[in-house]
Tab-separated table of C-alpha atoms in Angstrom:
chain	number	residue	atom	x	y	z
A	1	MET	CA	115.250	95.403	72.942
A	2	LYS	CA	114.608	92.159	74.834
A	3	THR	CA	111.055	91.788	76.124
A	4	VAL	CA	109.437	88.977	78.082
A	5	LEU	CA	106.010	88.100	76.732
A	6	ILE	CA	103.365	85.769	78.092
A	7	ASN	CA	101.557	84.849	74.874
A	8	LYS	CA	98.987	82.723	76.682
A	9	PRO	CA	98.923	80.602	79.835
A	10	PHE	CA	102.076	78.474	80.168
A	11	GLU	CA	103.627	80.038	77.056
A	12	ILE	CA	106.358	82.578	77.843
A	13	SER	CA	109.225	83.764	75.642
A	14	VAL	CA	111.811	86.505	75.208
A	15	VAL	CA	111.128	88.483	72.039
A	16	ASP	CA	112.513	91.562	70.263
A	17	THR	CA	110.404	94.730	70.481
A	18	ASP	CA	110.998	98.379	69.660
A	19	LYS	CA	112.596	100.633	72.235
A	20	PRO	CA	109.954	103.104	73.509
A	21	ALA	CA	110.194	106.896	73.191
A	22	PRO	CA	109.189	109.111	76.137
A	23	GLY	CA	106.390	111.613	75.790
A	24	GLU	CA	105.770	114.857	77.647
A	25	ARG	CA	106.464	114.594	81.410
A	26	GLU	CA	107.822	111.083	80.927
A	27	ALA	CA	111.243	109.545	81.469
A	28	LEU	CA	113.011	106.794	79.562
A	29	LEU	CA	114.200	104.131	82.002
A	30	GLN	CA	116.590	101.227	81.563
A	31	ILE	CA	115.258	98.346	83.641
A	32	MET	CA	117.778	96.797	86.042
A	33	TYR	CA	115.976	94.122	88.092
A	34	CYS	CA	112.397	92.842	88.233
A	35	GLY	CA	110.821	90.891	91.057
A	36	VAL	CA	108.552	87.993	90.113
A	37	CYS	CA	105.280	88.502	91.973
A	38	GLY	CA	102.649	85.883	92.670
A	39	ALA	CA	100.431	87.873	90.313
A	40	ASP	CA	102.978	87.358	87.527
A	41	VAL	CA	103.003	83.622	88.192
A	42	ALA	CA	99.191	83.641	88.203
A	43	SER	CA	99.219	85.372	84.813
A	44	PHE	CA	101.599	82.694	83.553
A	45	THR	CA	99.379	79.847	84.806
A	46	GLY	CA	96.118	81.483	83.697
A	47	ASN	CA	94.885	82.041	87.267
A	48	GLN	CA	94.939	85.844	87.235
A	49	PRO	CA	91.386	86.902	86.305
A	50	PHE	CA	92.368	90.460	85.318
A	51	THR	CA	95.157	89.543	82.882
A	52	THR	CA	94.611	89.704	79.146
A	53	TYR	CA	97.017	88.183	76.619
A	54	PRO	CA	99.543	88.660	75.184
A	55	ARG	CA	100.990	90.463	78.205
A	56	ILE	CA	104.396	91.710	79.354
A	57	PRO	CA	104.545	90.851	83.091
A	58	GLY	CA	106.170	92.763	85.931
A	59	HIS	CA	105.404	95.545	88.392
A	60	GLU	CA	108.220	95.159	90.940
A	61	PHE	CA	111.330	96.762	89.455
A	62	SER	CA	114.313	99.059	89.626
A	63	ALA	CA	115.697	101.137	86.779
A	64	LYS	CA	118.325	103.652	85.698
A	65	ILE	CA	117.115	106.942	84.260
A	66	VAL	CA	118.311	107.347	80.661
A	67	GLU	CA	116.406	110.478	79.622
A	68	ILE	CA	114.303	112.840	81.736
A	69	PRO	CA	113.191	116.463	81.369
A	70	GLU	CA	113.919	118.999	84.080
A	71	ASN	CA	111.669	118.274	87.051
A	72	SER	CA	110.848	119.450	90.576
A	73	LYS	CA	111.963	116.101	92.066
A	74	GLY	CA	115.567	116.702	91.089
A	75	LEU	CA	115.668	113.402	89.180
A	76	LYS	CA	118.366	113.208	86.524
A	77	ALA	CA	119.908	110.811	84.029
A	78	GLY	CA	121.958	108.098	85.728
A	79	ASP	CA	119.830	107.952	88.894
A	80	ILE	CA	118.806	104.484	90.106
A	81	VAL	CA	115.095	104.558	90.958
A	82	THR	CA	111.938	102.562	91.496
A	83	CYS	CA	108.365	103.352	90.458
A	84	ASN	CA	104.717	103.165	91.442
A	85	PRO	CA	103.138	100.662	88.992
A	86	TYR	CA	99.441	101.291	89.805
A	87	PHE	CA	97.935	103.583	87.198
A	88	ASN	CA	94.808	105.326	88.488
A	89	CYS	CA	92.325	107.343	86.442
A	90	GLY	CA	92.255	110.414	88.707
A	91	SER	CA	88.558	111.064	88.106
A	92	CYS	CA	86.583	108.245	89.774
A	93	TYR	CA	85.015	108.593	93.224
A	94	SER	CA	87.939	106.792	94.893
A	95	CYS	CA	90.577	108.940	93.214
A	96	LYS	CA	88.735	112.161	94.010
A	97	ARG	CA	88.725	111.181	97.693
A	98	GLY	CA	92.444	110.422	97.640
A	99	PHE	CA	92.133	106.630	97.617
A	100	VAL	CA	94.200	106.284	94.455
A	101	ASN	CA	95.116	102.688	95.336
A	102	CYS	CA	91.413	101.811	95.047
A	103	CYS	CA	90.797	103.436	91.668
A	104	THR	CA	87.764	101.777	90.114
A	105	ASP	CA	89.649	101.652	86.803
A	106	ASN	CA	93.026	100.677	88.299
A	107	GLN	CA	95.552	99.367	85.795
A	108	THR	CA	98.507	97.601	87.369
A	109	MET	CA	101.582	97.056	85.237
A	110	GLY	CA	101.919	93.441	84.197
A	111	VAL	CA	98.206	92.778	84.639
A	112	GLN	CA	95.882	95.287	82.962
A	113	ARG	CA	98.739	96.995	81.099
A	114	ASP	CA	102.184	95.883	79.975
A	115	GLY	CA	104.814	95.652	82.666
A	116	SER	CA	108.516	95.952	83.359
A	117	PHE	CA	109.994	92.695	82.007
A	118	ARG	CA	111.861	94.457	79.189
A	119	GLU	CA	115.048	96.407	78.745
A	120	TYR	CA	113.469	99.872	78.525
A	121	ILE	CA	110.189	101.480	79.572
A	122	VAL	CA	108.790	104.992	79.817
A	123	MET	CA	107.186	106.205	83.034
A	124	PRO	CA	105.450	109.415	84.097
A	125	ILE	CA	107.839	111.451	86.231
A	126	GLU	CA	105.381	111.647	89.126
A	127	ARG	CA	105.524	107.836	89.451
A	128	ILE	CA	109.301	107.700	89.835
A	129	TYR	CA	110.936	107.613	93.285
A	130	PRO	CA	114.605	108.377	93.935
A	131	GLY	CA	116.541	105.392	95.266
A	132	LYS	CA	118.419	107.322	97.992
A	133	GLY	CA	121.562	105.294	97.468
A	134	LEU	CA	119.922	101.867	97.604
A	135	SER	CA	121.125	99.184	95.209
A	136	ALA	CA	119.085	98.233	92.163
A	137	LYS	CA	118.309	94.857	93.740
A	138	GLU	CA	117.036	96.501	96.922
A	139	LEU	CA	114.876	98.921	94.958
A	140	ALA	CA	113.266	96.028	93.070
A	141	LEU	CA	111.945	94.859	96.466
A	142	VAL	CA	110.323	98.158	97.445
A	143	GLU	CA	106.938	97.604	95.778
A	144	PRO	CA	106.160	94.228	97.437
A	145	PHE	CA	107.364	95.696	100.752
A	146	THR	CA	104.828	98.532	100.380
A	147	ILE	CA	101.996	95.991	100.207
A	148	GLY	CA	102.690	94.771	103.738
A	149	TRP	CA	103.498	98.271	104.959
A	150	HIS	CA	100.244	99.709	103.638
A	151	ALA	CA	98.239	96.872	105.170
A	152	LEU	CA	99.760	97.301	108.624
A	153	ASN	CA	99.199	101.064	108.424
A	154	ARG	CA	95.507	100.395	107.854
A	155	THR	CA	95.258	98.551	111.176
A	156	GLU	CA	97.251	101.242	113.046
A	157	VAL	CA	99.454	98.656	114.752
A	158	LYS	CA	100.910	99.769	118.091
A	159	ALA	CA	104.046	98.672	119.944
A	160	SER	CA	101.863	97.005	122.600
A	161	ASP	CA	100.074	94.808	120.051
A	162	LYS	CA	100.489	91.097	119.541
A	163	VAL	CA	100.228	90.418	115.805
A	164	LEU	CA	99.566	87.113	114.043
A	165	VAL	CA	100.662	86.791	110.403
A	166	ILE	CA	99.287	83.746	108.594
A	167	GLY	CA	101.379	82.952	105.531
A	168	ALA	CA	105.160	83.358	105.330
A	169	GLY	CA	105.527	83.956	101.616
A	170	PRO	CA	107.170	87.235	100.532
A	171	ILE	CA	104.099	89.388	101.238
A	172	GLY	CA	103.540	87.781	104.641
A	173	LEU	CA	107.215	88.280	105.475
A	174	PHE	CA	107.061	91.934	104.432
A	175	ALA	CA	103.965	92.328	106.626
A	176	THR	CA	105.960	90.750	109.453
A	177	ILE	CA	108.843	93.164	108.946
A	178	SER	CA	106.376	96.081	108.832
A	179	ALA	CA	104.723	95.088	112.121
A	180	LEU	CA	108.124	94.579	113.769
A	181	ALA	CA	109.222	98.020	112.564
A	182	LYS	CA	106.244	99.458	114.424
A	183	GLY	CA	107.386	97.736	117.615
A	184	ALA	CA	104.779	94.969	117.798
A	185	SER	CA	105.337	91.366	118.862
A	186	VAL	CA	104.813	89.231	115.755
A	187	TYR	CA	104.031	85.529	115.475
A	188	VAL	CA	104.086	83.917	112.041
A	189	VAL	CA	102.118	80.871	110.887
A	190	ASP	CA	102.879	78.592	107.950
A	191	ILE	CA	102.962	74.878	107.133
A	192	LEU	CA	106.563	74.943	105.859
A	193	ASP	CA	109.429	75.003	108.341
A	194	GLY	CA	111.753	76.657	105.836
A	195	ARG	CA	109.502	79.669	105.554
A	196	LEU	CA	109.137	79.876	109.325
A	197	GLU	CA	112.910	79.853	109.698
A	198	LYS	CA	113.014	82.792	107.292
A	199	ALA	CA	110.458	84.628	109.450
A	200	LEU	CA	112.656	84.075	112.519
A	201	SER	CA	115.665	85.407	110.622
A	202	PHE	CA	113.753	88.661	110.097
A	203	GLY	CA	113.058	88.924	113.825
A	204	ALA	CA	109.659	87.281	114.287
A	205	THR	CA	108.853	86.882	117.988
A	206	GLY	CA	107.735	83.316	117.400
A	207	VAL	CA	106.497	80.910	114.735
A	208	ILE	CA	103.817	78.242	114.506
A	209	ASN	CA	103.677	75.331	112.069
A	210	SER	CA	99.931	74.849	111.819
A	211	SER	CA	100.342	71.431	110.184
A	212	LYS	CA	101.983	70.166	113.365
A	213	THR	CA	100.433	72.300	116.099
A	214	ASP	CA	96.869	73.360	116.939
A	215	LEU	CA	96.821	77.048	115.997
A	216	LEU	CA	93.979	78.019	118.336
A	217	GLU	CA	95.607	76.302	121.301
A	218	GLU	CA	98.912	78.037	120.563
A	219	THR	CA	97.054	81.345	120.295
A	220	LYS	CA	95.582	80.845	123.759
A	221	LYS	CA	99.027	80.096	125.205
A	222	ILE	CA	100.706	83.081	123.576
A	223	THR	CA	97.972	85.590	124.414
A	224	ASP	CA	96.877	84.270	127.835
A	225	GLY	CA	93.597	83.260	126.247
A	226	ASN	CA	92.848	86.754	124.941
A	227	GLY	CA	93.572	86.341	121.221
A	228	PHE	CA	95.735	88.486	118.968
A	229	ASP	CA	95.206	92.226	118.668
A	230	VAL	CA	95.818	92.069	114.908
A	231	CYS	CA	95.586	89.078	112.560
A	232	VAL	CA	97.078	89.341	109.070
A	233	GLU	CA	95.764	86.992	106.366
A	234	ALA	CA	98.482	86.673	103.706
A	235	CYS	CA	97.463	83.433	101.956
A	236	GLY	CA	94.160	84.161	100.247
A	237	SER	CA	92.657	80.960	101.657
A	238	SER	CA	89.200	80.470	103.129
A	239	VAL	CA	90.678	78.381	105.935
A	240	THR	CA	93.221	81.013	106.937
A	241	PHE	CA	90.579	83.759	106.950
A	242	LEU	CA	88.513	81.667	109.351
A	243	ASN	CA	91.679	81.100	111.396
A	244	CYS	CA	92.014	84.865	111.723
A	245	ILE	CA	88.456	85.173	113.000
A	246	ASP	CA	89.083	82.463	115.585
A	247	CYS	CA	92.459	83.806	116.703
A	248	ALA	CA	91.542	87.494	116.916
A	249	ALA	CA	90.855	89.062	120.278
A	250	PHE	CA	87.478	90.564	121.058
A	251	ALA	CA	87.535	94.038	119.460
A	252	GLY	CA	90.572	92.862	117.484
A	253	LYS	CA	91.505	93.643	113.901
A	254	ILE	CA	91.824	91.447	110.816
A	255	ILE	CA	93.639	92.650	107.716
A	256	LEU	CA	93.225	90.776	104.434
A	257	ILE	CA	96.178	90.899	102.034
A	258	GLY	CA	95.924	87.485	100.368
A	259	ASN	CA	93.838	87.482	97.197
A	260	GLY	CA	91.207	84.789	97.756
A	261	LYS	CA	90.060	82.624	94.873
A	262	LYS	CA	87.223	80.746	96.593
A	263	GLU	CA	84.123	81.746	98.512
A	264	THR	CA	84.230	81.583	102.300
A	265	ASN	CA	81.220	80.432	104.299
A	266	PHE	CA	80.916	81.405	107.953
A	267	LEU	CA	78.380	82.601	110.499
A	268	HIS	CA	78.809	86.349	110.422
A	269	SER	CA	77.425	86.717	113.940
A	270	VAL	CA	80.899	85.957	115.263
A	271	LEU	CA	82.043	89.289	113.812
A	272	LEU	CA	79.295	90.996	115.801
A	273	LYS	CA	79.929	89.012	118.975
A	274	LYS	CA	83.643	89.820	118.977
A	275	GLU	CA	83.101	93.268	117.401
A	276	LEU	CA	85.906	92.570	114.979
A	277	ASN	CA	87.313	95.178	112.633
A	278	VAL	CA	87.928	93.585	109.226
A	279	PHE	CA	90.045	95.500	106.718
A	280	GLY	CA	90.777	94.840	103.091
A	281	SER	CA	94.086	96.076	101.703
A	282	ARG	CA	94.856	96.836	98.083
A	283	ASN	CA	98.054	98.138	96.501
A	284	SER	CA	99.694	101.042	98.343
A	285	TYR	CA	100.032	104.829	98.443
A	286	PRO	CA	102.873	106.996	97.127
A	287	ALA	CA	103.657	107.772	100.778
A	288	ASP	CA	104.179	104.048	101.404
A	289	PHE	CA	106.888	103.902	98.727
A	290	LYS	CA	108.715	106.838	100.305
A	291	ALA	CA	108.412	105.373	103.822
A	292	VAL	CA	109.720	101.964	102.761
A	293	ILE	CA	112.659	103.458	100.857
A	294	ASP	CA	113.534	105.487	103.969
A	295	LEU	CA	113.239	102.402	106.200
A	296	ILE	CA	115.540	100.310	104.008
A	297	SER	CA	117.950	103.254	103.702
A	298	SER	CA	118.132	103.464	107.500
A	299	GLY	CA	119.837	100.059	107.570
A	300	LYS	CA	117.309	98.655	110.046
A	301	VAL	CA	116.058	96.068	107.543
A	302	ASN	CA	118.138	93.877	105.236
A	303	VAL	CA	115.666	93.155	102.449
A	304	MET	CA	118.271	91.251	100.457
A	305	ASP	CA	117.719	88.336	102.842
A	306	MET	CA	114.382	87.969	101.051
A	307	VAL	CA	116.036	87.093	97.722
A	308	SER	CA	116.361	83.369	97.019
A	309	ALA	CA	117.539	83.450	93.404
A	310	VAL	CA	118.443	85.781	90.541
A	311	TYR	CA	117.913	84.707	86.908
A	312	PRO	CA	119.084	86.531	83.754
A	313	ILE	CA	116.261	87.751	81.531
A	314	ASP	CA	116.986	85.035	78.956
A	315	ASP	CA	116.161	82.437	81.647
A	316	THR	CA	112.840	83.978	82.684
A	317	ALA	CA	110.925	80.848	81.631
A	318	THR	CA	113.117	78.777	83.953
A	319	ALA	CA	112.440	81.202	86.812
A	320	PHE	CA	108.679	81.000	86.315
A	321	ASP	CA	108.804	77.213	86.143
A	322	ALA	CA	110.766	77.135	89.416
A	323	LEU	CA	108.122	79.281	91.111
A	324	VAL	CA	105.246	77.225	89.736
A	325	HIS	CA	106.878	74.180	91.351
A	326	ASN	CA	108.090	76.041	94.446
A	327	ASP	CA	108.303	73.733	97.445
A	328	GLY	CA	108.534	76.701	99.784
A	329	SER	CA	112.305	77.081	99.540
A	330	LEU	CA	112.018	80.116	97.240
A	331	SER	CA	111.030	83.465	98.690
A	332	LYS	CA	111.637	86.334	96.279
A	333	VAL	CA	113.045	85.669	92.809
A	334	LEU	CA	114.584	88.488	90.773
A	335	ILE	CA	115.080	88.769	87.028
A	336	GLU	CA	118.293	90.531	86.048
A	337	VAL	CA	117.564	92.646	82.975
A	338	ASN	CA	120.656	94.850	83.170
A	339	LYS	CA	123.449	94.792	85.762
A	340	GLU	CA	124.278	97.837	87.867
């Protein structure tokens, strides 16, 4: 079968590998579409600290069930599904308390273990979610959607809240959609007008280009000087984290989704003075996958508007190169492994 392999940073190829055989309580899946995550690009460029090489990338995907034993979920051969790609140990302190997304020995597909960029994989049945009639392309977008959904659930966003999302890449946009689905007013910040236009197309209440406008001054205007109830950091930048601190209301909430790569220096007394609630967010829960699938199935969100390009698996190297040199015009890129 065809398999995408990152041999080492900046060296990616499509190779032939053996088709896997399912074990007990596992299903054989034919991969349909894979989303290219920022983590995959970081693995390609050598900027993902948890990746070892050689590595098959990919943890955002849809698939068709080829073989599956009888199961309580009612899953059967021919079903189009998606999967939870975060493998937890089940025995660490986090897992025992139910925080399986924070497993101390977490292994995410495409990072610590081989991923979905191949024609066939095997998956434990408990990690497979029925697609409820969604297309294979839509189901490939479920996992990145759950990242934003899980984060906004952590902050318990209310319909009366004003939410600021800094960063209008795919994860920031999914966070925006999640906050809007909960009824909040959502303002999105970026330095690229194209991304801000995309945020408006998803229903953002307003947008701010922070390269052209003073973010703090705009915050004061929008919130009558009070600050935002919830600030979402979706860039992983020291500057944008500090922006969140400045723009948050007293007793406000900050949720960190962006994976920072540099240290941030600040006077922590401001957290005390404003009594800010700062949340980290990692991965997502099984319940988040089910909630997102239901939300997309309801027709209230058109996730396909997130897709900028689809490349066949043989052109995966071209897709990665395009994302490495992305000028902001690309949102989510899909790899077509097998057509529906």
